[in-house]
CSV table of C-alpha atoms in Angstrom, one decimal:
chain,number,residue,atom,x,y,z
A,29,MET,CA,-3.5,-58.7,-28.3
A,30,ALA,CA,-1.1,-56.1,-30.0
A,31,THR,CA,-4.0,-54.5,-31.5
A,32,ALA,CA,-5.7,-54.0,-28.1
A,33,PHE,CA,-2.4,-52.6,-26.6
A,34,ALA,CA,-2.2,-50.2,-29.5
A,35,SER,CA,-5.8,-49.0,-29.0
A,36,ARG,CA,-5.1,-48.5,-25.2
A,37,VAL,CA,-2.0,-46.3,-26.0
A,38,SER,CA,-4.0,-44.4,-28.6
A,39,ALA,CA,-6.8,-43.7,-26.1
A,40,ALA,CA,-4.3,-42.7,-23.4
A,41,GLY,CA,-2.6,-40.3,-25.8
A,42,ALA,CA,-5.9,-38.7,-26.8
A,43,CYS,CA,-6.9,-38.3,-23.2
A,44,ALA,CA,-3.5,-36.7,-22.3
A,45,GLY,CA,-4.0,-34.4,-25.4
A,46,ARG,CA,-7.4,-33.3,-24.1
A,47,GLU,CA,-6.1,-32.6,-20.7
A,48,LEU,CA,-3.1,-30.6,-22.0
A,49,ALA,CA,-5.4,-28.5,-24.3
A,50,GLN,CA,-7.8,-27.8,-21.3
A,51,ASN,CA,-4.9,-26.8,-19.1
A,52,VAL,CA,-3.5,-24.4,-21.7
A,53,THR,CA,-7.0,-23.0,-22.3
A,54,SER,CA,-7.5,-22.5,-18.6
A,55,ARG,CA,-4.2,-20.7,-18.1
A,56,GLY,CA,-5.0,-18.6,-21.1
A,57,ALA,CA,-8.3,-17.6,-19.5
A,58,ILE,CA,-6.6,-16.8,-16.2
A,59,ALA,CA,-4.0,-14.6,-18.0
A,60,SER,CA,-6.8,-12.8,-19.9
A,61,LEU,CA,-8.7,-12.2,-16.7
A,62,ALA,CA,-5.7,-10.7,-15.0
A,63,GLU,CA,-4.9,-8.6,-18.0
A,64,ALA,CA,-8.5,-7.3,-18.1
A,65,ARG,CA,-8.5,-6.5,-14.4
A,66,VAL,CA,-5.2,-4.7,-14.5
A,67,THR,CA,-6.5,-2.6,-17.4
A,68,SER,CA,-9.6,-1.7,-15.5
A,69,HIS,CA,-7.7,-0.7,-12.3
A,70,SER,CA,-5.3,1.6,-14.2
A,71,ALA,CA,-6.1,5.2,-14.4
A,72,SER,CA,-4.6,8.3,-16.2
A,73,LEU,CA,-5.6,11.5,-14.5
A,74,SER,CA,-4.6,14.9,-15.9
A,75,SER,CA,-2.9,17.8,-14.1
A,76,SER,CA,0.4,19.6,-13.9
A,77,SER,CA,1.9,18.2,-10.7
A,78,TRP,CA,1.3,14.7,-9.5
A,79,PHE,CA,2.4,15.4,-5.9
A,80,GLY,CA,-0.3,17.9,-5.3
A,81,SER,CA,-2.9,16.5,-7.7
A,82,ARG,CA,-4.1,13.4,-9.5
A,83,ALA,CA,-1.8,13.5,-12.5
A,84,GLY,CA,-0.4,10.2,-13.9
A,85,LEU,CA,-2.0,7.9,-11.5
A,86,LYS,CA,-1.5,4.2,-12.3
A,87,GLN,CA,-2.3,1.9,-9.4
A,88,VAL,CA,-0.2,-1.3,-9.1
A,89,VAL,CA,-2.4,-4.3,-9.2
A,90,ARG,CA,-1.0,-7.5,-7.9
A,91,TYR,CA,-2.2,-10.8,-9.6
A,92,THR,CA,-1.9,-14.1,-7.8
A,93,ALA,CA,-3.0,-17.5,-9.1
A,94,THR,CA,-4.8,-19.2,-6.2
A,95,SER,CA,-4.0,-22.8,-7.6
A,96,GLN,CA,-3.0,-24.5,-10.8
A,97,SER,CA,-6.6,-24.9,-11.7
A,98,GLY,CA,-8.3,-22.0,-9.9
A,99,ALA,CA,-9.0,-18.6,-11.1
A,100,GLY,CA,-6.7,-15.6,-10.3
A,101,ARG,CA,-7.5,-12.8,-8.0
A,102,VAL,CA,-6.7,-9.1,-7.7
A,103,MET,CA,-5.7,-8.1,-4.2
A,104,ALA,CA,-8.1,-5.5,-2.9
A,105,THR,CA,-7.1,-2.1,-1.4
A,106,ILE,CA,-7.2,-1.9,2.4
A,107,ALA,CA,-10.6,-0.8,3.7
A,108,VAL,CA,-12.2,0.2,7.0
A,109,GLY,CA,-12.7,-2.9,9.1
A,110,ASP,CA,-9.7,-4.7,7.6
A,111,LYS,CA,-6.7,-5.8,9.8
A,112,LEU,CA,-3.4,-4.3,8.7
A,113,PRO,CA,-1.2,-6.8,6.8
A,114,GLU,CA,1.9,-7.9,8.6
A,115,ALA,CA,5.2,-6.3,7.3
A,116,GLN,CA,8.5,-5.1,8.6
A,117,LEU,CA,9.3,-1.4,8.6
A,118,SER,CA,12.4,0.5,9.7
A,119,TYR,CA,13.4,3.8,11.4
A,120,PHE,CA,16.2,5.4,13.3
A,121,ASP,CA,15.5,5.9,17.1
A,122,LYS,CA,16.4,9.0,19.0
A,123,GLU,CA,19.9,7.6,19.7
A,124,GLY,CA,20.5,7.3,15.9
A,125,ALA,CA,20.4,3.5,15.9
A,126,ALA,CA,18.6,1.8,13.0
A,127,GLN,CA,15.5,-0.3,14.2
A,128,ALA,CA,13.2,-2.7,12.6
A,129,VAL,CA,9.6,-3.0,13.8
A,130,LYS,CA,6.7,-5.2,12.7
A,131,VAL,CA,3.3,-3.7,12.0
A,132,SER,CA,1.7,-5.9,14.5
A,133,GLU,CA,4.2,-4.5,17.2
A,134,LEU,CA,3.2,-1.0,16.3
A,135,THR,CA,-0.6,-1.6,16.6
A,136,LYS,CA,-1.1,-4.3,19.2
A,137,GLY,CA,-3.3,-2.9,21.9
A,138,LYS,CA,-2.7,0.6,20.7
A,139,LYS,CA,-4.4,3.4,18.8
A,140,LEU,CA,-2.2,4.4,15.9
A,141,VAL,CA,-2.5,7.2,13.4
A,142,LEU,CA,-0.6,6.3,10.2
A,143,PHE,CA,-0.2,8.5,7.2
A,144,ALA,CA,1.6,7.9,4.0
A,145,VAL,CA,3.1,10.1,1.4
A,146,PRO,CA,4.3,9.6,-2.0
A,147,GLY,CA,7.9,10.6,-1.2
A,148,ALA,CA,10.1,12.4,1.4
A,149,PHE,CA,11.1,15.9,0.6
A,150,THR,CA,8.5,16.2,-2.2
A,151,PRO,CA,6.5,19.6,-2.3
A,152,THR,CA,3.1,18.9,-1.0
A,153,CYS,CA,4.3,16.3,1.5
A,154,SER,CA,7.0,18.7,2.9
A,155,SER,CA,4.9,21.9,3.0
A,156,LYS,CA,1.4,20.5,4.1
A,157,HIS,CA,1.0,16.9,4.9
A,158,LEU,CA,3.9,16.2,7.3
A,159,PRO,CA,3.8,19.7,9.0
A,160,GLY,CA,0.1,19.4,9.6
A,161,PHE,CA,0.5,16.3,11.6
A,162,VAL,CA,3.5,17.7,13.6
A,163,ALA,CA,1.3,20.8,14.5
A,164,LYS,CA,-1.6,18.6,15.6
A,165,ALA,CA,0.5,16.0,17.4
A,166,ASP,CA,-0.5,17.1,20.9
A,167,GLU,CA,-4.1,17.4,20.1
A,168,LEU,CA,-4.1,13.9,18.5
A,169,ARG,CA,-2.5,12.5,21.7
A,170,LYS,CA,-5.0,14.2,23.9
A,171,ALA,CA,-7.7,12.5,21.8
A,172,GLY,CA,-6.3,9.2,22.6
A,173,VAL,CA,-3.7,8.4,20.0
A,174,ASP,CA,-0.8,6.4,21.2
A,175,THR,CA,1.5,6.6,18.2
A,176,LEU,CA,1.6,8.9,15.3
A,177,ALA,CA,3.7,7.6,12.3
A,178,CYS,CA,4.5,8.6,8.7
A,179,VAL,CA,5.4,6.0,6.2
A,180,SER,CA,6.9,6.2,2.7
A,181,VAL,CA,8.6,4.1,0.1
A,182,ASN,CA,12.0,5.6,0.9
A,183,ASP,CA,14.9,4.2,2.8
A,184,ALA,CA,15.3,4.9,6.5
A,185,PHE,CA,18.2,7.3,6.0
A,186,VAL,CA,16.0,9.5,3.8
A,187,MET,CA,13.1,9.4,6.3
A,188,GLN,CA,15.4,10.3,9.1
A,189,ALA,CA,16.8,13.3,7.2
A,190,TRP,CA,13.4,14.4,6.2
A,191,GLY,CA,12.2,14.3,9.8
A,192,GLN,CA,15.1,16.2,11.0
A,193,SER,CA,14.6,18.9,8.4
A,194,ALA,CA,10.9,19.2,9.2
A,195,GLY,CA,11.6,19.4,13.0
A,196,VAL,CA,9.4,16.4,13.9
A,197,GLY,CA,11.4,15.6,17.0
A,198,GLU,CA,9.5,12.8,18.8
A,199,ASN,CA,6.1,13.9,17.6
A,200,VAL,CA,6.0,11.6,14.5
A,201,LEU,CA,7.7,8.2,14.0
A,202,MET,CA,9.3,8.3,10.5
A,203,LEU,CA,8.9,4.8,9.0
A,204,SER,CA,10.7,3.5,6.0
A,205,ASP,CA,8.9,0.9,3.7
A,206,GLY,CA,12.0,0.8,1.6
A,207,LEU,CA,11.1,-2.2,-0.6
A,208,GLY,CA,7.4,-1.2,-0.8
A,209,LYS,CA,6.2,-4.4,0.6
A,210,PHE,CA,3.8,-3.0,3.2
A,211,THR,CA,2.4,-0.5,0.6
A,212,GLN,CA,1.8,-3.3,-1.9
A,213,ALA,CA,0.2,-5.4,0.7
A,214,LEU,CA,-2.2,-2.5,1.5
A,215,GLY,CA,-3.1,-2.2,-2.2
A,216,THR,CA,-2.0,1.5,-2.2
A,217,ALA,CA,1.1,1.2,-4.5
A,218,VAL,CA,1.3,3.4,-7.6
A,219,ASP,CA,3.8,3.1,-10.5
A,220,LEU,CA,5.4,6.4,-11.1
A,221,SER,CA,8.2,5.0,-13.4
A,222,ASP,CA,7.2,7.4,-16.2
A,223,LYS,CA,8.0,10.4,-14.1
A,224,VAL,CA,11.1,12.4,-15.0
A,225,GLU,CA,12.0,12.6,-11.3
A,226,GLY,CA,12.8,8.9,-11.2
A,227,LEU,CA,10.2,7.8,-8.6
A,228,GLY,CA,9.3,4.2,-9.5
A,229,ILE,CA,6.9,2.4,-7.2
A,230,ARG,CA,5.5,4.7,-4.5
A,231,SER,CA,2.4,5.0,-2.2
A,232,ARG,CA,-0.9,6.7,-2.6
A,233,ARG,CA,-1.4,9.5,0.0
A,234,TYR,CA,-3.6,8.5,2.8
A,235,SER,CA,-4.2,8.8,6.6
A,236,MET,CA,-5.8,6.2,8.8
A,237,LEU,CA,-6.8,5.5,12.3
A,238,VAL,CA,-5.9,2.0,13.5
A,239,GLU,CA,-7.0,0.4,16.7
A,240,ASP,CA,-5.4,-2.8,17.8
A,241,GLY,CA,-4.4,-3.5,14.2
A,242,VAL,CA,-7.9,-2.9,12.7
A,243,VAL,CA,-8.6,0.1,10.4
A,244,LYS,CA,-11.3,2.4,11.9
A,245,VAL,CA,-10.9,5.4,9.7
A,246,LEU,CA,-9.5,5.6,6.2
A,247,ASN,CA,-8.8,8.8,4.1
A,248,LEU,CA,-7.3,7.5,0.9
A,249,GLU,CA,-6.4,10.0,-1.8
A,250,GLU,CA,-6.2,9.5,-5.5
A,251,GLY,CA,-2.6,9.5,-6.3
A,252,GLY,CA,-0.8,12.5,-4.8
A,253,ALA,CA,-3.9,14.7,-4.2
A,254,PHE,CA,-4.2,16.3,-0.8
A,255,THR,CA,-7.8,16.9,0.0
A,256,SER,CA,-8.9,14.5,2.8
A,257,SER,CA,-5.9,12.9,4.5
A,258,SER,CA,-4.9,15.8,6.7
A,259,ALA,CA,-4.4,15.8,10.5
A,260,GLU,CA,-7.4,17.9,10.8
A,261,GLU,CA,-9.6,15.2,9.2
A,262,ILE,CA,-8.3,12.5,11.5
A,263,LEU,CA,-8.7,14.7,14.6
A,264,THR,CA,-12.3,15.5,13.5
A,265,SER,CA,-13.0,11.7,13.3
A,266,LEU,CA,-11.6,11.1,16.7
A,267,GLN,CA,-13.7,14.0,18.2
A,268,LYS,CA,-16.9,12.7,16.6
A,269,ALA,CA,-16.2,9.2,18.0
A,270,SER,CA,-15.7,10.5,21.5
A,271,VAL,CA,-19.1,12.4,21.5
């Protein structure tokens, strides 16, 4: 009887050992998969100024294990036809009061033009991207746009000051994604920690047309390049859609 009991204990131990080994192997495989995908989604692009070119781009890839035994997955970048992820953004209203707004509140039943910049007060963003949308604000509204908004991974105070210095008035809603949660949910975050300017996690430059929360047009730049995300590009898309 003692011998039978010992045999059962030995068999149970062997089974537990096999399960542990399989679990460790599975976790190792998941980690390897994540590492491989992160490597494949990182890029190093050469030029002298990141904010007006493609230099130093390294996209932030988020890895999530779907379950203890399931494989991991890399969150995809937002695409045409996708619904914008829910997130909370902030801004200062015309009375100077800080406000929080959910993405769903901005987009429900509305036509929104949203454009993102790597940083407030940075060269290309200040001289071309933001001023272009301010200049075309009236035309965009005549084309059916309800809200025109700029978002950046900066705090609301910085976005307010930048908007005031650029003379946006009520033409453009200056939105803060201070913690970068919306940017990361979109899959458009870039790690600029290696830059001497002390930038950290920022957003790729883009412009998009969103109708009732769904992306209809997306002009996503590589890093800080400024080639396809202008107000003119969005306006052209709207005009073509109305023909």
